[in-house]
């Protein structure tokens, strides 16, 4: 869910979220396998070699793995350290952010509400959260409970997630969806979003009479499963005695702070913190088809709704409801990854093989976690062997090169000679006023509503094109540490036929916002 991993998954998963899976999954009809405990244990020495290799290739400081088979946690182990440069080791009990693997928890709380008769999958979202409106009136009205978690809105992927970094509240995030263009076909095109889950969380809390989605999920799901180490805030993970520190991928891993803005502001899209023992209980619930011990936590009928493919990612994979459904030559896999700014996670299971795996890491990308999990699925099912680490490493290298090319395509030049002409107040109907001013010969934009300043850098070849970096002032130093010293958004000043500046437009697809210039006072 991060700006540098799942883009502003930015809520959990990156733009290349599915690249490795798409390269290695096949469409052959599933053929159920029944692996033995001995067969799985025989895989572990080679699996641990893959872990060591992957941690080196991806510069991962620490990682924890849990494997569930036949309703038992049969393997749990920590690797590496909780924070780069420090000695404290990762253990199975170490707490990590789990990013967008939270989405499956959200989907299950929806299923529980349907079980209780408090919701129907076909209920309209706007009937419960009137503030949740989209740009297309038909889609806005017809958007259903199931659509929230099925990722088939047709909107720009990750749209407006970055507003959480800029300090905007939940109500603004809701309103921002009205500015998101409908670029795909509703219910036909896969488009990965985070903000609709906030509306879904409001709905679950409302129908269950709970203060928040997390409170509701704790009462109906986490507590019955005994997931006592799982939490949903930045303070909770920071205060846990045994927690991992997140790391931003760079030339080498950079430790970053916890902050309420991300992923926690996106709630059921990616806000949970957990560890291996707790996540093993979660996988046992899934493999138990809604049963946990003697308890029925969710009906098999409505749990099956969350596993059922809803929209094709491509011919090899579909998004279900909070899960990805993947076909392999010898069986299906149900999984989801999670990437926050500092953590990468994978949780998944083989429903016909009674086996699941969770991998938690303290690097801001799920690439290694995905590669290890896919390696595991293939070996358990007896699929053709694939070098998943090599594929993932190549995909990550390609992604980094694309990012470098994007960054170098914008050549910074000196401030325009008429820089003072850009100074004015610009108003957005969604984000409020932005004040552009000239300070020490350089332009900056201040968002009045959140007291955030962006430093504007002019393009060498286009006098109206700028890129903006977040300034570490006004309490935003932790946010800058999280996202890094990279441009956050590009923007263009628009002019009328007479050459007068009339508008400021952000041109990143994920932040489609315009500000109209106000009359000079």
Short mmCIF file of C-alpha atoms in Angstrom, two decimals:
data_model
loop_
_atom_site.label_atom_id
_atom_site.label_comp_id
_atom_site.label_asym_id
_atom_site.label_seq_id
_atom_site.Cartn_x
_atom_site.Cartn_y
_atom_site.Cartn_z
CA UNK A 1 0.00 0.00 0.00
CA UNK A 2 2.87 2.36 0.03
CA UNK A 3 3.86 5.17 -2.26
CA UNK A 4 7.00 3.28 -3.19
CA UNK A 5 5.60 -0.24 -3.14
CA UNK A 6 1.84 -0.54 -3.77
CA UNK A 7 1.75 3.02 -4.84
CA UNK A 8 -0.36 5.46 -2.78
CA UNK A 9 -1.55 -0.23 -0.93
CA UNK A 10 -0.12 3.73 -2.47
CA UNK A 11 -2.87 0.34 1.05
CA UNK A 12 -2.17 -3.04 0.40
CA UNK A 13 -0.34 -3.96 -2.97
CA UNK A 14 2.86 -1.83 -6.14
CA UNK A 15 2.11 -1.21 -9.75
CA UNK A 16 3.87 -4.52 -10.39
CA UNK A 17 1.80 -6.17 -7.65
CA UNK A 18 0.91 -9.24 -9.73
CA UNK A 19 3.80 -9.43 -12.20
CA UNK A 20 5.48 -12.46 -10.69
CA UNK A 21 2.24 -14.35 -10.19
CA UNK A 22 1.14 -13.65 -13.73
CA UNK A 23 4.46 -14.96 -15.02
CA UNK A 24 4.23 -18.23 -13.11
CA UNK A 25 0.51 -19.13 -12.84
CA UNK A 26 -1.27 -21.22 -15.46
CA UNK A 27 -4.85 -21.82 -16.53
CA UNK A 28 -4.84 -25.60 -16.35
CA UNK A 29 -7.93 -26.88 -14.47
CA UNK A 30 -7.29 -27.44 -10.78
CA UNK A 31 -6.51 -30.96 -9.58
CA UNK A 32 -6.67 -31.26 -5.83
CA UNK A 33 -3.53 -32.48 -4.06
CA UNK A 34 -3.28 -33.88 -0.56
CA UNK A 35 0.27 -33.28 0.66
CA UNK A 36 1.53 -35.05 3.75
CA UNK A 37 3.22 -33.41 6.69
CA UNK A 38 6.39 -35.31 5.85
CA UNK A 39 6.31 -34.02 2.27
CA UNK A 40 6.02 -30.42 3.45
CA UNK A 41 8.76 -30.83 6.04
CA UNK A 42 11.02 -32.22 3.33
CA UNK A 43 10.69 -28.92 1.45
CA UNK A 44 11.86 -26.78 4.39
CA UNK A 45 15.65 -27.00 3.99
CA UNK A 46 15.46 -25.80 0.38
CA UNK A 47 12.81 -23.25 1.33
CA UNK A 48 15.16 -21.76 3.91
CA UNK A 49 17.85 -21.52 1.26
CA UNK A 50 15.39 -19.57 -0.88
CA UNK A 51 14.70 -17.27 2.08
CA UNK A 52 18.41 -16.56 2.57
CA UNK A 53 18.95 -15.99 -1.13
CA UNK A 54 15.92 -13.72 -1.41
CA UNK A 55 16.79 -11.64 1.65
CA UNK A 56 20.18 -10.96 0.13
CA UNK A 57 18.87 -10.20 -3.36
CA UNK A 58 16.15 -7.86 -2.05
CA UNK A 59 18.13 -6.37 0.86
CA UNK A 60 15.50 -7.45 3.39
CA UNK A 61 16.60 -6.86 7.00
CA UNK A 62 14.13 -9.24 8.61
CA UNK A 63 11.45 -11.77 7.77
CA UNK A 64 9.16 -14.24 9.54
CA UNK A 65 7.42 -17.30 8.09
CA UNK A 66 4.58 -19.48 9.29
CA UNK A 67 3.22 -22.62 7.60
CA UNK A 68 -0.13 -24.18 8.49
CA UNK A 69 -1.11 -27.74 7.60
CA UNK A 70 -4.07 -29.83 8.77
CA UNK A 71 -5.23 -27.11 11.21
CA UNK A 72 -1.82 -26.79 12.88
CA UNK A 73 1.03 -24.31 12.75
CA UNK A 74 3.74 -26.76 11.72
CA UNK A 75 6.55 -24.28 11.04
CA UNK A 76 7.32 -20.83 12.39
CA UNK A 77 10.66 -19.10 12.20
CA UNK A 78 12.22 -15.66 12.16
CA UNK A 79 15.14 -14.59 9.98
CA UNK A 80 17.35 -11.53 10.19
CA UNK A 81 16.85 -8.48 12.37
CA UNK A 82 14.00 -6.20 13.37
CA UNK A 83 15.90 -3.09 12.30
CA UNK A 84 18.90 -2.68 10.05
CA UNK A 85 22.08 -2.01 12.00
CA UNK A 86 20.67 -3.39 15.25
CA UNK A 87 21.04 -6.80 16.84
CA UNK A 88 17.49 -7.68 17.95
CA UNK A 89 16.45 -10.74 15.92
CA UNK A 90 13.12 -11.33 14.24
CA UNK A 91 11.15 -14.08 15.96
CA UNK A 92 7.77 -15.59 15.04
CA UNK A 93 6.22 -13.31 17.66
CA UNK A 94 7.63 -10.12 16.10
CA UNK A 95 4.87 -7.70 15.04
CA UNK A 96 4.82 -6.43 11.44
CA UNK A 97 2.45 -4.29 9.42
CA UNK A 98 0.52 -6.70 7.17
CA UNK A 99 -0.69 -4.09 4.66
CA UNK A 100 -3.34 -5.10 2.19
CA UNK A 101 -3.64 -8.63 3.50
CA UNK A 102 -6.00 -6.74 5.84
CA UNK A 103 -8.48 -6.63 2.95
CA UNK A 104 -9.36 -10.29 3.42
CA UNK A 105 -10.17 -9.61 7.08
CA UNK A 106 -12.46 -6.82 5.92
CA UNK A 107 -14.15 -9.13 3.41
CA UNK A 108 -14.74 -11.68 6.16
CA UNK A 109 -16.35 -9.07 8.42
CA UNK A 110 -18.70 -8.29 5.52
CA UNK A 111 -19.49 -12.00 5.27
CA UNK A 112 -20.23 -12.09 9.00
CA UNK A 113 -22.59 -9.12 8.69
CA UNK A 114 -24.40 -10.91 5.86
CA UNK A 115 -24.61 -14.04 8.02
CA UNK A 116 -26.23 -11.95 10.77
CA UNK A 117 -28.79 -10.48 8.36
CA UNK A 118 -27.48 -6.96 8.90
CA UNK A 119 -26.26 -6.59 5.32
CA UNK A 120 -26.80 -8.06 1.89
CA UNK A 121 -23.98 -8.32 -0.62
CA UNK A 122 -26.23 -6.44 -3.04
CA UNK A 123 -26.93 -3.46 -0.74
CA UNK A 124 -26.03 -0.04 -2.14
CA UNK A 125 -23.04 1.65 -0.49
CA UNK A 126 -24.56 5.14 -0.77
CA UNK A 127 -27.57 4.04 1.31
CA UNK A 128 -25.20 3.64 4.26
CA UNK A 129 -22.54 6.28 3.47
CA UNK A 130 -24.18 9.11 1.47
CA UNK A 131 -20.86 10.99 1.30
CA UNK A 132 -19.38 8.22 -0.83
CA UNK A 133 -20.09 9.45 -4.36
CA UNK A 134 -18.28 8.79 -7.63
CA UNK A 135 -17.93 10.91 -10.77
CA UNK A 136 -20.34 8.74 -12.79
CA UNK A 137 -23.85 9.06 -11.31
CA UNK A 138 -24.91 5.60 -12.48
CA UNK A 139 -21.86 3.87 -11.01
CA UNK A 140 -22.18 5.94 -7.87
CA UNK A 141 -25.77 4.82 -7.33
CA UNK A 142 -25.21 1.18 -8.34
CA UNK A 143 -22.02 0.64 -6.30
CA UNK A 144 -22.80 -2.33 -4.03
CA UNK A 145 -21.32 -3.82 -0.87
CA UNK A 146 -19.71 -6.60 -2.90
CA UNK A 147 -18.12 -4.09 -5.28
CA UNK A 148 -16.13 -2.45 -2.47
CA UNK A 149 -13.88 -5.45 -1.95
CA UNK A 150 -14.05 -6.89 -5.49
CA UNK A 151 -11.80 -4.20 -7.06
CA UNK A 152 -13.95 -3.75 -10.16
CA UNK A 153 -14.90 -0.07 -10.00
CA UNK A 154 -13.23 0.94 -13.26
CA UNK A 155 -11.52 3.91 -11.54
CA UNK A 156 -7.84 4.83 -11.67
CA UNK A 157 -5.80 2.35 -9.56
CA UNK A 158 -4.73 3.70 -6.15
CA UNK A 159 -6.56 6.93 -6.86
CA UNK A 160 -6.25 9.56 -4.10
CA UNK A 161 -4.44 7.28 -1.63
CA UNK A 162 -1.63 9.84 -1.54
CA UNK A 163 -3.96 12.36 0.11
CA UNK A 164 -3.48 10.45 3.36
CA UNK A 165 0.20 11.43 3.32
CA UNK A 166 -0.83 15.05 2.79
CA UNK A 167 -2.82 15.07 6.03
CA UNK A 168 -6.39 14.95 4.69
CA UNK A 169 -9.09 13.34 6.81
CA UNK A 170 -11.48 10.49 6.02
CA UNK A 171 -14.27 12.80 4.88
CA UNK A 172 -11.95 14.42 2.33
CA UNK A 173 -10.83 11.01 1.13
CA UNK A 174 -14.49 10.15 0.53
CA UNK A 175 -15.13 13.41 -1.34
CA UNK A 176 -11.98 12.92 -3.40
CA UNK A 177 -13.56 9.96 -5.15
CA UNK A 178 -15.86 12.38 -6.97
CA UNK A 179 -12.80 13.69 -8.81
CA UNK A 180 -11.66 10.21 -9.91
CA UNK A 181 -12.33 9.66 -13.62
CA UNK A 182 -14.09 6.50 -14.76
CA UNK A 183 -11.38 5.07 -17.01
CA UNK A 184 -12.55 1.45 -17.15
CA UNK A 185 -15.76 -0.51 -17.39
CA UNK A 186 -17.64 -0.86 -14.12
CA UNK A 187 -17.66 -4.50 -12.95
CA UNK A 188 -15.58 -5.62 -15.93
CA UNK A 189 -12.13 -4.08 -15.40
CA UNK A 190 -9.79 -4.83 -12.49
CA UNK A 191 -8.77 -1.58 -10.77
CA UNK A 192 -7.04 -1.78 -7.39
CA UNK A 193 -8.38 0.78 -4.88
CA UNK A 194 -8.07 1.45 -1.16
CA UNK A 195 -10.40 4.33 -0.25
CA UNK A 196 -13.69 2.47 -0.90
CA UNK A 197 -12.71 0.14 1.93
CA UNK A 198 -13.02 3.09 4.30
CA UNK A 199 -16.67 3.36 3.32
CA UNK A 200 -17.02 -0.37 3.83
CA UNK A 201 -15.49 -0.07 7.27
CA UNK A 202 -18.01 2.63 8.15
CA UNK A 203 -20.81 0.33 7.05
CA UNK A 204 -19.61 -2.67 9.05
CA UNK A 205 -19.19 -0.52 12.15
CA UNK A 206 -22.63 1.06 11.70
CA UNK A 207 -24.60 -2.17 11.27
CA UNK A 208 -22.78 -3.79 14.20
CA UNK A 209 -23.11 -0.77 16.48
CA UNK A 210 -19.35 -0.47 16.91
CA UNK A 211 -17.23 2.70 17.19
CA UNK A 212 -15.00 1.66 14.26
CA UNK A 213 -14.32 -1.16 11.83
CA UNK A 214 -11.39 -2.35 13.93
CA UNK A 215 -13.56 -2.49 17.07
CA UNK A 216 -16.14 -4.49 15.16
CA UNK A 217 -13.54 -6.83 13.64
CA UNK A 218 -11.93 -7.33 17.05
CA UNK A 219 -15.23 -8.39 18.59
CA UNK A 220 -16.42 -10.65 15.76
CA UNK A 221 -13.19 -11.99 14.32
CA UNK A 222 -9.92 -11.26 16.14
CA UNK A 223 -11.05 -12.08 19.69
CA UNK A 224 -12.87 -15.31 18.75
CA UNK A 225 -9.72 -16.44 16.93
CA UNK A 226 -7.51 -15.49 19.88
CA UNK A 227 -5.53 -13.02 17.77
CA UNK A 228 -4.51 -11.03 20.84
CA UNK A 229 -1.30 -9.62 19.34
CA UNK A 230 -3.08 -8.08 16.34
CA UNK A 231 -3.73 -4.34 16.40
CA UNK A 232 -4.70 -1.50 14.09
CA UNK A 233 -2.78 1.68 14.96
CA UNK A 234 0.69 3.17 14.65
CA UNK A 235 0.90 3.60 18.43
CA UNK A 236 0.07 -0.06 19.02
CA UNK A 237 2.88 -1.43 16.87
CA UNK A 238 5.38 1.18 18.09
CA UNK A 239 4.65 0.27 21.71
CA UNK A 240 4.80 -3.50 21.21
CA UNK A 241 8.01 -4.74 22.89
CA UNK A 242 8.79 -7.10 20.00
CA UNK A 243 8.07 -5.21 16.78
CA UNK A 244 9.89 -4.84 13.50
CA UNK A 245 10.85 -1.44 12.13
CA UNK A 246 9.80 -0.70 8.58
CA UNK A 247 12.38 0.05 5.89
CA UNK A 248 12.05 2.08 2.74
CA UNK A 249 13.78 0.42 -0.23
CA UNK A 250 16.63 2.56 -1.52
CA UNK A 251 20.22 1.89 -2.51
CA UNK A 252 20.15 0.21 0.89
CA UNK A 253 17.23 -0.19 3.34
CA UNK A 254 16.35 3.00 5.23
CA UNK A 255 14.55 2.65 8.56
CA UNK A 256 11.38 4.76 8.70
CA UNK A 257 9.05 5.82 11.52
CA UNK A 258 5.48 4.69 12.14
CA UNK A 259 2.83 7.29 11.41
CA UNK A 260 -0.95 7.39 11.67
CA UNK A 261 -1.26 8.65 8.10
CA UNK A 262 -0.28 5.45 6.37
CA UNK A 263 -1.48 2.75 6.24
CA UNK A 264 -3.65 3.41 9.27
CA UNK A 265 -5.70 6.23 7.74
CA UNK A 266 -6.92 3.67 5.17
CA UNK A 267 -8.35 1.41 7.86
CA UNK A 268 -9.70 -1.91 6.53
CA UNK A 269 -7.70 -1.48 3.33
CA UNK A 270 -4.43 -2.15 5.13
CA UNK A 271 -4.16 -1.05 8.77
CA UNK A 272 -3.59 -4.28 10.68
CA UNK A 273 -0.40 -5.22 12.54
CA UNK A 274 0.15 -8.89 13.34
CA UNK A 275 2.62 -11.74 13.78
CA UNK A 276 3.04 -15.37 12.77
CA UNK A 277 1.08 -17.08 15.59
CA UNK A 278 -1.91 -14.79 15.06
CA UNK A 279 -1.83 -15.01 11.26
CA UNK A 280 -1.65 -18.80 11.52
CA UNK A 281 -5.00 -18.72 13.32
CA UNK A 282 -6.36 -16.61 10.47
CA UNK A 283 -5.23 -19.18 7.91
CA UNK A 284 -6.70 -21.99 10.01
CA UNK A 285 -10.07 -20.23 9.85
CA UNK A 286 -9.86 -20.08 6.06
CA UNK A 287 -8.74 -23.68 5.69
CA UNK A 288 -11.45 -24.68 8.16
CA UNK A 289 -14.00 -23.03 5.84
CA UNK A 290 -15.29 -20.75 8.57
CA UNK A 291 -14.79 -23.13 11.50
CA UNK A 292 -12.14 -22.59 14.17
CA UNK A 293 -12.00 -25.41 16.68
CA UNK A 294 -15.56 -25.95 17.82
CA UNK A 295 -16.65 -22.45 16.81
CA UNK A 296 -18.31 -21.31 13.60
CA UNK A 297 -16.87 -17.84 13.01
CA UNK A 298 -18.38 -17.29 9.56
CA UNK A 299 -20.62 -19.46 7.40
CA UNK A 300 -19.00 -21.54 4.70
CA UNK A 301 -21.54 -20.13 2.25
CA UNK A 302 -20.53 -16.51 2.75
CA UNK A 303 -16.84 -17.29 3.19
CA UNK A 304 -17.05 -18.94 -0.21
CA UNK A 305 -18.35 -15.63 -1.59
CA UNK A 306 -15.03 -14.06 -0.64
CA UNK A 307 -13.05 -16.77 -2.46
CA UNK A 308 -15.10 -16.64 -5.67
CA UNK A 309 -13.49 -14.88 -8.67
CA UNK A 310 -15.26 -11.62 -9.57
CA UNK A 311 -13.12 -9.79 -12.13
CA UNK A 312 -10.33 -11.07 -14.33
CA UNK A 313 -6.86 -9.70 -13.76
CA UNK A 314 -5.92 -11.52 -16.95
CA UNK A 315 -6.67 -14.94 -18.36
CA UNK A 316 -4.66 -16.58 -15.59
CA UNK A 317 -5.88 -14.88 -12.44
CA UNK A 318 -8.93 -13.18 -10.96
CA UNK A 319 -9.63 -10.91 -8.05
CA UNK A 320 -12.21 -12.35 -5.69
CA UNK A 321 -13.45 -10.42 -2.62
CA UNK A 322 -10.42 -9.38 -0.59
CA UNK A 323 -8.45 -12.27 -2.09
CA UNK A 324 -6.76 -13.19 -5.36
CA UNK A 325 -7.81 -16.51 -6.90
CA UNK A 326 -5.00 -18.15 -8.89
CA UNK A 327 -5.12 -21.32 -10.96
CA UNK A 328 -2.04 -23.53 -11.15
CA UNK A 329 -1.52 -26.81 -13.05
CA UNK A 330 -2.35 -28.92 -10.00
CA UNK A 331 -4.61 -26.87 -7.80
CA UNK A 332 -5.86 -23.40 -6.93
CA UNK A 333 -4.27 -20.90 -4.57
CA UNK A 334 -6.09 -18.12 -2.70
CA UNK A 335 -3.84 -15.31 -1.50
CA UNK A 336 -3.24 -11.62 -1.03
CA UNK A 337 -0.13 -9.58 -0.53
CA UNK A 338 0.45 -6.34 1.29
CA UNK A 339 2.95 -3.57 0.81
CA UNK A 340 3.16 -0.52 3.02
CA UNK A 341 5.93 2.06 2.95
CA UNK A 342 8.12 -0.13 5.14
CA UNK A 343 6.70 -3.66 5.13
CA UNK A 344 5.87 -6.44 2.68
CA UNK A 345 3.58 -9.36 3.44
CA UNK A 346 1.90 -12.37 1.86
CA UNK A 347 -0.87 -14.56 3.30
CA UNK A 348 -2.41 -17.39 1.32
CA UNK A 349 -3.57 -20.98 1.26
CA UNK A 350 -4.26 -23.99 -0.90
CA UNK A 351 -7.90 -24.78 -0.06
CA UNK A 352 -7.78 -28.24 -1.59
CA UNK A 353 -4.45 -29.14 0.01
CA UNK A 354 -5.16 -28.09 3.62
CA UNK A 355 -2.03 -25.92 3.63
CA UNK A 356 -1.28 -22.21 3.99
CA UNK A 357 1.64 -19.85 4.41
CA UNK A 358 2.20 -16.36 5.81
CA UNK A 359 5.37 -14.36 5.18
CA UNK A 360 6.02 -11.02 6.90
CA UNK A 361 8.98 -8.77 6.07
CA UNK A 362 10.23 -5.34 7.09
CA UNK A 363 10.94 -3.94 3.63
CA UNK A 364 8.51 -1.76 1.70
CA UNK A 365 7.69 -4.27 -1.03
CA UNK A 366 5.85 -7.59 -1.12
CA UNK A 367 8.02 -8.91 -3.97
CA UNK A 368 10.11 -11.32 -1.89
CA UNK A 369 7.15 -12.48 0.19
CA UNK A 370 5.23 -13.25 -3.02
CA UNK A 371 8.17 -15.05 -4.62
CA UNK A 372 8.69 -17.29 -1.60
CA UNK A 373 4.99 -18.09 -1.31
CA UNK A 374 4.66 -18.95 -4.99
CA UNK A 375 7.74 -21.18 -4.72
CA UNK A 376 6.06 -22.92 -1.80
CA UNK A 377 2.70 -23.38 -3.54
CA UNK A 378 4.31 -24.92 -6.61
CA UNK A 379 6.39 -27.40 -4.59
CA UNK A 380 3.51 -28.42 -2.34
CA UNK A 381 1.24 -29.04 -5.32
CA UNK A 382 3.90 -30.69 -7.45
CA UNK A 383 3.79 -28.05 -10.17
CA UNK A 384 6.70 -27.51 -12.58
CA UNK A 385 9.57 -25.83 -10.73
CA UNK A 386 10.06 -22.12 -11.37
CA UNK A 387 12.92 -19.92 -10.11
CA UNK A 388 10.60 -17.44 -8.41
CA UNK A 389 13.39 -15.45 -6.77
CA UNK A 390 15.08 -14.84 -10.13
CA UNK A 391 11.79 -13.81 -11.74
CA UNK A 392 10.95 -11.47 -8.88
CA UNK A 393 14.45 -9.98 -8.87
CA UNK A 394 14.26 -9.31 -12.61
CA UNK A 395 10.81 -7.72 -12.22
CA UNK A 396 12.05 -5.52 -9.37
CA UNK A 397 15.09 -4.45 -11.39
CA UNK A 398 12.86 -3.54 -14.32
CA UNK A 399 10.55 -1.58 -12.03
CA UNK A 400 13.45 0.36 -10.49
CA UNK A 401 14.74 1.19 -13.96
CA UNK A 402 11.31 2.44 -15.02
CA UNK A 403 11.17 4.63 -11.91
CA UNK A 404 14.61 6.04 -12.67
CA UNK A 405 13.58 6.79 -16.24
CA UNK A 406 10.43 8.54 -15.05
CA UNK A 407 12.42 10.65 -12.61
CA UNK A 408 15.15 11.59 -15.07
CA UNK A 409 12.57 12.45 -17.75
CA UNK A 410 11.80 15.55 -15.70
CA UNK A 411 14.83 17.82 -15.98
CA UNK A 412 14.87 20.50 -13.30
CA UNK A 413 15.67 24.01 -14.45
CA UNK A 414 15.94 27.41 -12.78
CA UNK A 415 12.79 29.13 -11.52
CA UNK A 416 10.98 30.94 -14.36
CA UNK A 417 11.96 34.57 -14.84
CA UNK A 418 8.39 35.64 -14.07
CA UNK A 419 8.07 33.40 -11.01
CA UNK A 420 6.13 36.06 -9.10
CA UNK A 421 3.30 35.73 -11.62
CA UNK A 422 2.56 32.24 -10.30
CA UNK A 423 2.02 33.47 -6.74
CA UNK A 424 -1.67 33.43 -5.83
CA UNK A 425 -4.37 31.50 -3.97
CA UNK A 426 -5.78 28.54 -5.87
CA UNK A 427 -8.99 26.81 -4.73
CA UNK A 428 -10.00 23.16 -5.05
CA UNK A 429 -13.57 22.07 -4.34
CA UNK A 430 -12.16 18.91 -2.72
CA UNK A 431 -8.88 19.91 -1.11
CA UNK A 432 -9.51 23.55 -0.22
CA UNK A 433 -7.10 26.43 -0.83
CA UNK A 434 -3.53 26.08 -1.98
CA UNK A 435 -1.36 29.19 -1.67
CA UNK A 436 1.54 29.53 -4.09
CA UNK A 437 4.20 31.95 -2.88
CA UNK A 438 7.71 32.99 -3.79
CA UNK A 439 10.12 32.42 -0.90
CA UNK A 440 13.82 33.22 -1.30
CA UNK A 441 13.44 33.12 -5.05
CA UNK A 442 11.75 29.69 -5.06
CA UNK A 443 8.10 28.78 -5.47
CA UNK A 444 6.21 26.72 -2.93
CA UNK A 445 2.63 25.55 -2.49
CA UNK A 446 0.99 25.46 0.92
CA UNK A 447 -2.19 23.46 1.47
CA UNK A 448 -4.15 25.56 3.92
CA UNK A 449 -6.38 22.79 5.22
CA UNK A 450 -3.55 20.50 6.31
CA UNK A 451 -0.71 23.01 6.79
CA UNK A 452 1.54 21.12 4.39
CA UNK A 453 4.13 22.82 2.18
CA UNK A 454 5.34 21.50 -1.15
CA UNK A 455 8.56 22.81 -2.69
CA UNK A 456 8.09 23.41 -6.41
CA UNK A 457 10.82 22.65 -8.94
CA UNK A 458 10.47 24.06 -12.43
CA UNK A 459 10.89 22.00 -15.56
CA UNK A 460 13.80 23.12 -17.69
CA UNK A 461 11.88 22.95 -20.97
CA UNK A 462 8.31 23.84 -19.98
CA UNK A 463 7.84 27.05 -17.93
CA UNK A 464 4.42 25.93 -16.69
CA UNK A 465 5.36 22.43 -15.55
CA UNK A 466 6.62 21.72 -12.02
CA UNK A 467 7.28 18.81 -9.71
CA UNK A 468 6.68 19.05 -5.98
CA UNK A 469 8.56 17.61 -3.04
CA UNK A 470 7.12 17.52 0.47
CA UNK A 471 8.79 19.93 2.89
CA UNK A 472 9.66 18.52 6.35
CA UNK A 473 7.98 21.42 8.13
CA UNK A 474 4.76 21.79 10.11
CA UNK A 475 5.09 18.31 11.61
CA UNK A 476 5.61 16.56 8.26
CA UNK A 477 9.21 15.46 8.87
CA UNK A 478 8.06 11.85 9.62
CA UNK A 479 6.08 11.78 6.36
CA UNK A 480 9.15 12.93 4.40
CA UNK A 481 11.17 10.21 6.12
CA UNK A 482 8.56 7.65 5.03
CA UNK A 483 8.20 8.65 1.38
CA UNK A 484 11.79 9.73 0.86
CA UNK A 485 13.21 12.74 -0.91
CA UNK A 486 11.48 12.05 -4.21
CA UNK A 487 8.96 14.16 -6.13
CA UNK A 488 5.46 13.53 -4.82
CA UNK A 489 3.37 14.96 -7.65
CA UNK A 490 3.75 16.85 -10.91
CA UNK A 491 1.59 19.90 -11.58
CA UNK A 492 0.90 22.27 -14.43
CA UNK A 493 -0.20 25.88 -14.38
CA UNK A 494 -2.84 26.41 -17.08
CA UNK A 495 -3.22 29.72 -18.93
CA UNK A 496 -6.03 31.37 -20.89
CA UNK A 497 -5.73 32.75 -24.42
CA UNK A 498 -4.30 35.99 -23.05
CA UNK A 499 -1.55 34.12 -21.21
CA UNK A 500 -2.98 34.68 -17.73
CA UNK A 501 -2.63 31.80 -15.26
CA UNK A 502 -6.11 30.50 -14.46
CA UNK A 503 -5.64 27.07 -12.96
CA UNK A 504 -3.23 24.75 -11.18
CA UNK A 505 -3.68 21.11 -12.14
CA UNK A 506 -2.04 18.05 -10.59
CA UNK A 507 -1.26 15.70 -13.45
CA UNK A 508 -0.42 12.41 -11.74
CA UNK A 509 -3.27 9.99 -12.57
CA UNK A 510 -3.52 8.92 -8.91
CA UNK A 511 -4.04 12.55 -7.79
CA UNK A 512 -6.47 14.07 -10.33
CA UNK A 513 -7.08 17.45 -8.69
CA UNK A 514 -7.46 20.97 -10.05
CA UNK A 515 -7.26 24.33 -8.28
CA UNK A 516 -8.79 27.49 -9.79
CA UNK A 517 -6.88 30.73 -9.37
CA UNK A 518 -8.69 33.18 -7.14
CA UNK A 519 -8.90 36.91 -7.80
CA UNK A 520 -5.98 38.84 -6.34
CA UNK A 521 -6.88 40.59 -3.12
#
